[in-house]
Amino acid sequence: MAKYIIRFDDFYVGMERGDLIQARDTITRLSISAIVGVVPNWQDEAVVEQRVGEEEFWQTIKLLHEHGCEIALHGYSHKLFKHENLLGVNLYGEFSGLEYAEQKSRIEKGLSVFKQHNIQCRMFMPPAHSFDKNTILALKDSDISLVTDGKSFYPYKYEDVLFLPQISSRFKNYYPFGIITICLHPQWMSSNNYKELTDFCLRNGKNIVNVQFAVDVYKTMSNINRWIDSAIRQVYFLVQRIKTV
C-alpha cells in the first residue's frame, strides 16, 4: 500500500495572510508532518490583498518546524525565466541555466536567511521543478542532502543527492505502492480543497508519513527494488524526450 507525504509550496513574507493561517491551522489540526517550501526573498508576481508581516510569518514557520514539518528552501527569489532543465516538466525556472557560482550564491543567501531565524534546512524544493547539474553540485557544496522533486515511485539518488519524487497534486487513493508526495499551493486552494485534504488524511491515517520515513525506506530498499524503480524512471524520461521532439 502506498504512503503519502503532503507538501506545501510558495510560503513567503508578504503572502496572503489568510492562506498562511489556513495552511498552518490545517497542518497542526491534522498533525501533518508536511514539507513546507519557503522562499526567502520572494520576487515573483502575486496578487495579495492582506499581506502577512515578517514577524508573524517567521513565527508561523518556526511553529510548523517545531510541529515536525520539514522546512525546504524553495529557491531564493522564485523569479522565473525560460530555460531547459533535467526534469523537463516545465521549460522555465529560477536556477537551471545559471552558472554554478550564481546558483550557489542564491542557495547560500537563502540558507543565511533561514539561519537568521533559527530554521534548520536539509532539503531543496526547486521552483517550477527546474534544476540542472550545476544546481545539484551547488546543493552538495552547501550541505543540502535532499531534494523534493523527481519522477519515480520511491526515493532515489542522483549525483549523490537523495530525491524524494513528487508525482501528484491530487487526493487519490489509486496508488498500490510507492511514497507519493502530493504537492499543494495555498494561494490556489479553496475551502473545498482543504476539505478534500482533511478527508484524505482522515481516510489514510497511518499512511501519511514524513520525510524521514522516506529517507529510511531508501536505506532499506533492496537492490532489485532500486533497479525496478530506476527502470520505471527511465521510461518516464524517455517519454518526456519523445514529447519534446
CSV table of C-alpha atoms in Angstrom, one decimal:
chain,number,residue,atom,x,y,z
A,1,MET,CA,0.0,0.0,0.0
A,2,ALA,CA,1.3,3.5,-0.9
A,3,LYS,CA,2.5,6.0,1.6
A,4,TYR,CA,1.9,9.7,1.2
A,5,ILE,CA,3.8,12.9,2.0
A,6,ILE,CA,1.9,16.2,2.0
A,7,ARG,CA,3.9,19.2,0.5
A,8,PHE,CA,3.0,22.9,0.6
A,9,ASP,CA,4.8,25.3,-1.8
A,10,ASP,CA,5.3,29.0,-2.0
A,11,PHE,CA,5.4,30.3,1.6
A,12,TYR,CA,7.0,33.8,1.7
A,13,VAL,CA,7.0,37.0,3.7
A,14,GLY,CA,4.2,39.1,2.1
A,15,MET,CA,2.0,36.2,1.0
A,16,GLU,CA,-1.8,36.3,1.6
A,17,ARG,CA,-2.2,36.1,5.4
A,18,GLY,CA,-5.4,34.1,5.1
A,19,ASP,CA,-3.6,31.4,3.0
A,20,LEU,CA,-0.8,31.2,5.6
A,21,ILE,CA,-3.2,30.9,8.5
A,22,GLN,CA,-5.4,28.3,6.9
A,23,ALA,CA,-2.5,26.1,5.9
A,24,ARG,CA,-1.0,26.5,9.4
A,25,ASP,CA,-4.2,25.6,11.1
A,26,THR,CA,-4.9,22.6,8.9
A,27,ILE,CA,-1.4,21.2,9.3
A,28,THR,CA,-1.5,21.5,13.1
A,29,ARG,CA,-5.1,20.3,13.4
A,30,LEU,CA,-4.4,17.2,11.4
A,31,SER,CA,-0.9,16.6,12.8
A,32,ILE,CA,0.7,16.5,9.4
A,33,SER,CA,4.5,16.5,9.2
A,34,ALA,CA,4.4,18.2,5.9
A,35,ILE,CA,7.1,19.6,3.6
A,36,VAL,CA,6.8,23.4,3.7
A,37,GLY,CA,8.6,25.2,0.9
A,38,VAL,CA,9.8,28.7,1.9
A,39,VAL,CA,11.1,31.4,-0.5
A,40,PRO,CA,13.4,33.7,1.5
A,41,ASN,CA,13.3,36.7,-0.9
A,42,TRP,CA,10.1,36.4,-3.0
A,43,GLN,CA,10.2,38.4,-6.2
A,44,ASP,CA,7.6,36.6,-8.4
A,45,GLU,CA,4.4,38.3,-9.3
A,46,ALA,CA,1.5,37.7,-7.0
A,47,VAL,CA,-1.9,39.4,-6.2
A,48,VAL,CA,-2.2,39.8,-2.5
A,49,GLU,CA,-4.9,41.6,-0.5
A,50,GLN,CA,-3.7,41.2,3.1
A,51,ARG,CA,0.0,40.6,3.3
A,52,VAL,CA,1.4,38.7,6.2
A,53,GLY,CA,4.2,40.6,8.0
A,54,GLU,CA,7.7,39.3,8.6
A,55,GLU,CA,7.4,38.7,12.3
A,56,GLU,CA,4.2,36.7,12.0
A,57,PHE,CA,5.5,34.8,9.0
A,58,TRP,CA,8.7,33.5,10.7
A,59,GLN,CA,6.8,32.8,13.9
A,60,THR,CA,4.5,30.6,11.9
A,61,ILE,CA,7.4,28.8,10.1
A,62,LYS,CA,9.1,28.2,13.5
A,63,LEU,CA,5.8,26.7,14.8
A,64,LEU,CA,5.5,24.4,11.8
A,65,HIS,CA,9.1,23.4,12.2
A,66,GLU,CA,8.6,22.6,15.8
A,67,HIS,CA,5.5,20.7,14.9
A,68,GLY,CA,7.6,18.3,12.8
A,69,CYS,CA,7.3,19.9,9.3
A,70,GLU,CA,10.3,19.7,7.0
A,71,ILE,CA,11.2,23.3,6.0
A,72,ALA,CA,12.6,23.2,2.5
A,73,LEU,CA,14.4,26.0,0.7
A,74,HIS,CA,12.1,26.8,-2.3
A,75,GLY,CA,14.7,28.7,-4.3
A,76,TYR,CA,15.7,32.2,-3.3
A,77,SER,CA,13.5,34.7,-5.2
A,78,HIS,CA,11.2,32.4,-7.2
A,79,LYS,CA,11.6,34.8,-10.1
A,80,LEU,CA,11.4,32.5,-13.1
A,81,PHE,CA,12.9,32.6,-16.6
A,82,LYS,CA,12.7,30.3,-19.6
A,83,HIS,CA,15.3,27.6,-19.8
A,84,GLU,CA,15.5,23.8,-20.3
A,85,ASN,CA,16.2,21.6,-17.3
A,86,LEU,CA,16.8,18.0,-16.3
A,87,LEU,CA,13.3,17.0,-15.5
A,88,GLY,CA,11.6,18.7,-18.4
A,89,VAL,CA,8.4,19.2,-16.5
A,90,ASN,CA,8.4,23.0,-17.3
A,91,LEU,CA,10.7,24.9,-19.6
A,92,TYR,CA,11.3,27.7,-17.0
A,93,GLY,CA,12.6,28.0,-13.5
A,94,GLU,CA,14.9,30.1,-11.2
A,95,PHE,CA,18.1,28.0,-11.3
A,96,SER,CA,18.6,25.9,-14.4
A,97,GLY,CA,20.9,27.5,-16.9
A,98,LEU,CA,22.7,29.8,-14.4
A,99,GLU,CA,26.4,29.4,-13.8
A,100,TYR,CA,27.4,27.3,-10.8
A,101,ALA,CA,28.7,30.3,-8.8
A,102,GLU,CA,25.3,32.2,-9.2
A,103,GLN,CA,23.3,29.1,-8.2
A,104,LYS,CA,25.5,28.5,-5.1
A,105,SER,CA,25.2,32.2,-4.2
A,106,ARG,CA,21.4,32.0,-4.3
A,107,ILE,CA,21.3,28.9,-2.2
A,108,GLU,CA,23.7,30.2,0.4
A,109,LYS,CA,21.8,33.5,0.7
A,110,GLY,CA,18.6,31.6,1.2
A,111,LEU,CA,20.1,29.4,3.9
A,112,SER,CA,21.5,32.5,5.5
A,113,VAL,CA,18.0,33.9,5.9
A,114,PHE,CA,16.9,30.6,7.5
A,115,LYS,CA,19.8,30.7,9.8
A,116,GLN,CA,18.9,34.2,11.0
A,117,HIS,CA,15.5,32.8,12.1
A,118,ASN,CA,17.0,29.6,13.6
A,119,ILE,CA,15.4,27.3,10.9
A,120,GLN,CA,17.3,24.2,10.1
A,121,CYS,CA,17.2,23.1,6.5
A,122,ARG,CA,18.4,20.0,4.7
A,123,MET,CA,16.0,20.0,1.7
A,124,PHE,CA,15.7,21.9,-1.5
A,125,MET,CA,12.5,22.4,-3.4
A,126,PRO,CA,13.3,23.6,-7.0
A,127,PRO,CA,11.0,26.4,-8.2
A,128,ALA,CA,8.9,25.1,-11.2
A,129,HIS,CA,10.6,21.7,-10.8
A,130,SER,CA,13.6,23.2,-12.6
A,131,PHE,CA,17.2,22.3,-11.9
A,132,ASP,CA,20.4,21.2,-13.7
A,133,LYS,CA,23.7,19.6,-12.8
A,134,ASN,CA,25.1,22.9,-11.5
A,135,THR,CA,22.2,23.1,-9.1
A,136,ILE,CA,23.0,19.6,-7.8
A,137,LEU,CA,26.6,20.5,-7.3
A,138,ALA,CA,25.8,23.8,-5.6
A,139,LEU,CA,23.4,21.9,-3.3
A,140,LYS,CA,26.0,19.4,-2.3
A,141,ASP,CA,28.6,22.1,-1.7
A,142,SER,CA,26.0,23.9,0.6
A,143,ASP,CA,25.3,20.7,2.6
A,144,ILE,CA,21.8,20.2,1.2
A,145,SER,CA,21.3,16.4,1.0
A,146,LEU,CA,17.6,16.1,0.0
A,147,VAL,CA,15.5,17.3,-2.9
A,148,THR,CA,11.7,17.1,-3.0
A,149,ASP,CA,11.3,16.5,-6.7
A,150,GLY,CA,11.8,13.9,-9.4
A,151,LYS,CA,9.6,11.4,-11.1
A,152,SER,CA,9.5,7.9,-9.6
A,153,PHE,CA,7.7,5.9,-7.0
A,154,TYR,CA,10.4,5.6,-4.4
A,155,PRO,CA,13.3,7.8,-3.2
A,156,TYR,CA,16.4,7.6,-5.4
A,157,LYS,CA,19.9,9.0,-5.5
A,158,TYR,CA,21.2,11.2,-8.4
A,159,GLU,CA,24.7,12.6,-8.2
A,160,ASP,CA,24.8,11.6,-4.5
A,161,VAL,CA,21.8,13.7,-3.6
A,162,LEU,CA,18.6,11.9,-2.4
A,163,PHE,CA,15.5,12.7,-4.3
A,164,LEU,CA,12.0,12.3,-2.9
A,165,PRO,CA,9.8,12.2,-6.0
A,166,GLN,CA,6.8,14.4,-6.4
A,167,ILE,CA,4.3,12.9,-8.8
A,168,SER,CA,0.9,14.1,-7.7
A,169,SER,CA,-1.2,17.2,-6.9
A,170,ARG,CA,-4.5,15.4,-6.3
A,171,PHE,CA,-6.0,13.4,-3.4
A,172,LYS,CA,-6.4,10.0,-5.0
A,173,ASN,CA,-6.0,6.5,-3.5
A,174,TYR,CA,-5.3,4.5,-6.6
A,175,TYR,CA,-1.5,4.1,-6.0
A,176,PRO,CA,-0.9,0.5,-4.9
A,177,PHE,CA,2.7,1.1,-3.8
A,178,GLY,CA,5.3,3.9,-3.5
A,179,ILE,CA,5.9,7.0,-1.5
A,180,ILE,CA,3.7,9.6,-3.2
A,181,THR,CA,4.4,13.3,-2.5
A,182,ILE,CA,1.2,15.4,-3.0
A,183,CYS,CA,2.1,19.0,-4.0
A,184,LEU,CA,-0.3,21.8,-2.9
A,185,HIS,CA,-0.2,25.6,-3.3
A,186,PRO,CA,-2.0,27.5,-0.6
A,187,GLN,CA,-2.7,30.5,-2.8
A,188,TRP,CA,-4.7,28.3,-5.2
A,189,MET,CA,-6.6,26.3,-2.5
A,190,SER,CA,-10.3,26.8,-1.9
A,191,SER,CA,-12.2,25.7,1.2
A,192,ASN,CA,-13.3,22.7,-0.8
A,193,ASN,CA,-9.7,21.8,-1.4
A,194,TYR,CA,-8.9,21.9,2.3
A,195,LYS,CA,-11.9,19.7,2.9
A,196,GLU,CA,-10.5,17.2,0.4
A,197,LEU,CA,-7.2,17.3,2.2
A,198,THR,CA,-8.8,16.7,5.6
A,199,ASP,CA,-10.9,13.8,4.2
A,200,PHE,CA,-7.8,12.3,2.5
A,201,CYS,CA,-5.8,12.5,5.7
A,202,LEU,CA,-8.6,11.0,7.8
A,203,ARG,CA,-9.1,8.2,5.3
A,204,ASN,CA,-5.4,7.3,5.1
A,205,GLY,CA,-4.4,7.8,8.7
A,206,LYS,CA,-1.2,5.9,9.2
A,207,ASN,CA,-0.3,6.0,5.5
A,208,ILE,CA,0.6,9.8,5.8
A,209,VAL,CA,4.3,9.8,6.5
A,210,ASN,CA,7.1,12.4,6.9
A,211,VAL,CA,10.4,13.0,5.1
A,212,GLN,CA,12.5,10.9,7.5
A,213,PHE,CA,10.3,7.9,6.8
A,214,ALA,CA,11.1,8.2,3.1
A,215,VAL,CA,14.8,8.6,3.9
A,216,ASP,CA,14.8,5.4,6.0
A,217,VAL,CA,12.9,3.5,3.3
A,218,TYR,CA,15.6,4.3,0.8
A,219,LYS,CA,18.3,3.0,3.2
A,220,THR,CA,16.5,-0.4,3.4
A,221,MET,CA,15.5,-0.8,-0.2
A,222,SER,CA,16.8,-4.0,-1.9
A,223,ASN,CA,19.0,-3.7,-5.0
A,224,ILE,CA,16.3,-5.3,-7.1
A,225,ASN,CA,13.6,-2.8,-5.9
A,226,ARG,CA,16.0,0.1,-6.7
A,227,TRP,CA,16.6,-1.4,-10.2
A,228,ILE,CA,12.9,-1.8,-10.9
A,229,ASP,CA,12.2,1.8,-9.7
A,230,SER,CA,15.1,3.0,-11.9
A,231,ALA,CA,13.7,1.3,-14.9
A,232,ILE,CA,10.3,2.9,-14.4
A,233,ARG,CA,12.0,6.3,-14.0
A,234,GLN,CA,14.0,5.8,-17.3
A,235,VAL,CA,10.7,5.0,-19.1
A,236,TYR,CA,9.3,8.3,-17.8
A,237,PHE,CA,12.2,10.3,-19.1
A,238,LEU,CA,12.2,8.5,-22.4
A,239,VAL,CA,8.5,9.5,-22.9
A,240,GLN,CA,9.4,13.1,-21.9
A,241,ARG,CA,12.2,13.2,-24.6
A,242,ILE,CA,9.8,11.9,-27.2
A,243,LYS,CA,7.2,14.5,-26.3
A,244,THR,CA,9.8,17.3,-26.9
A,245,VAL,CA,10.8,16.0,-30.3
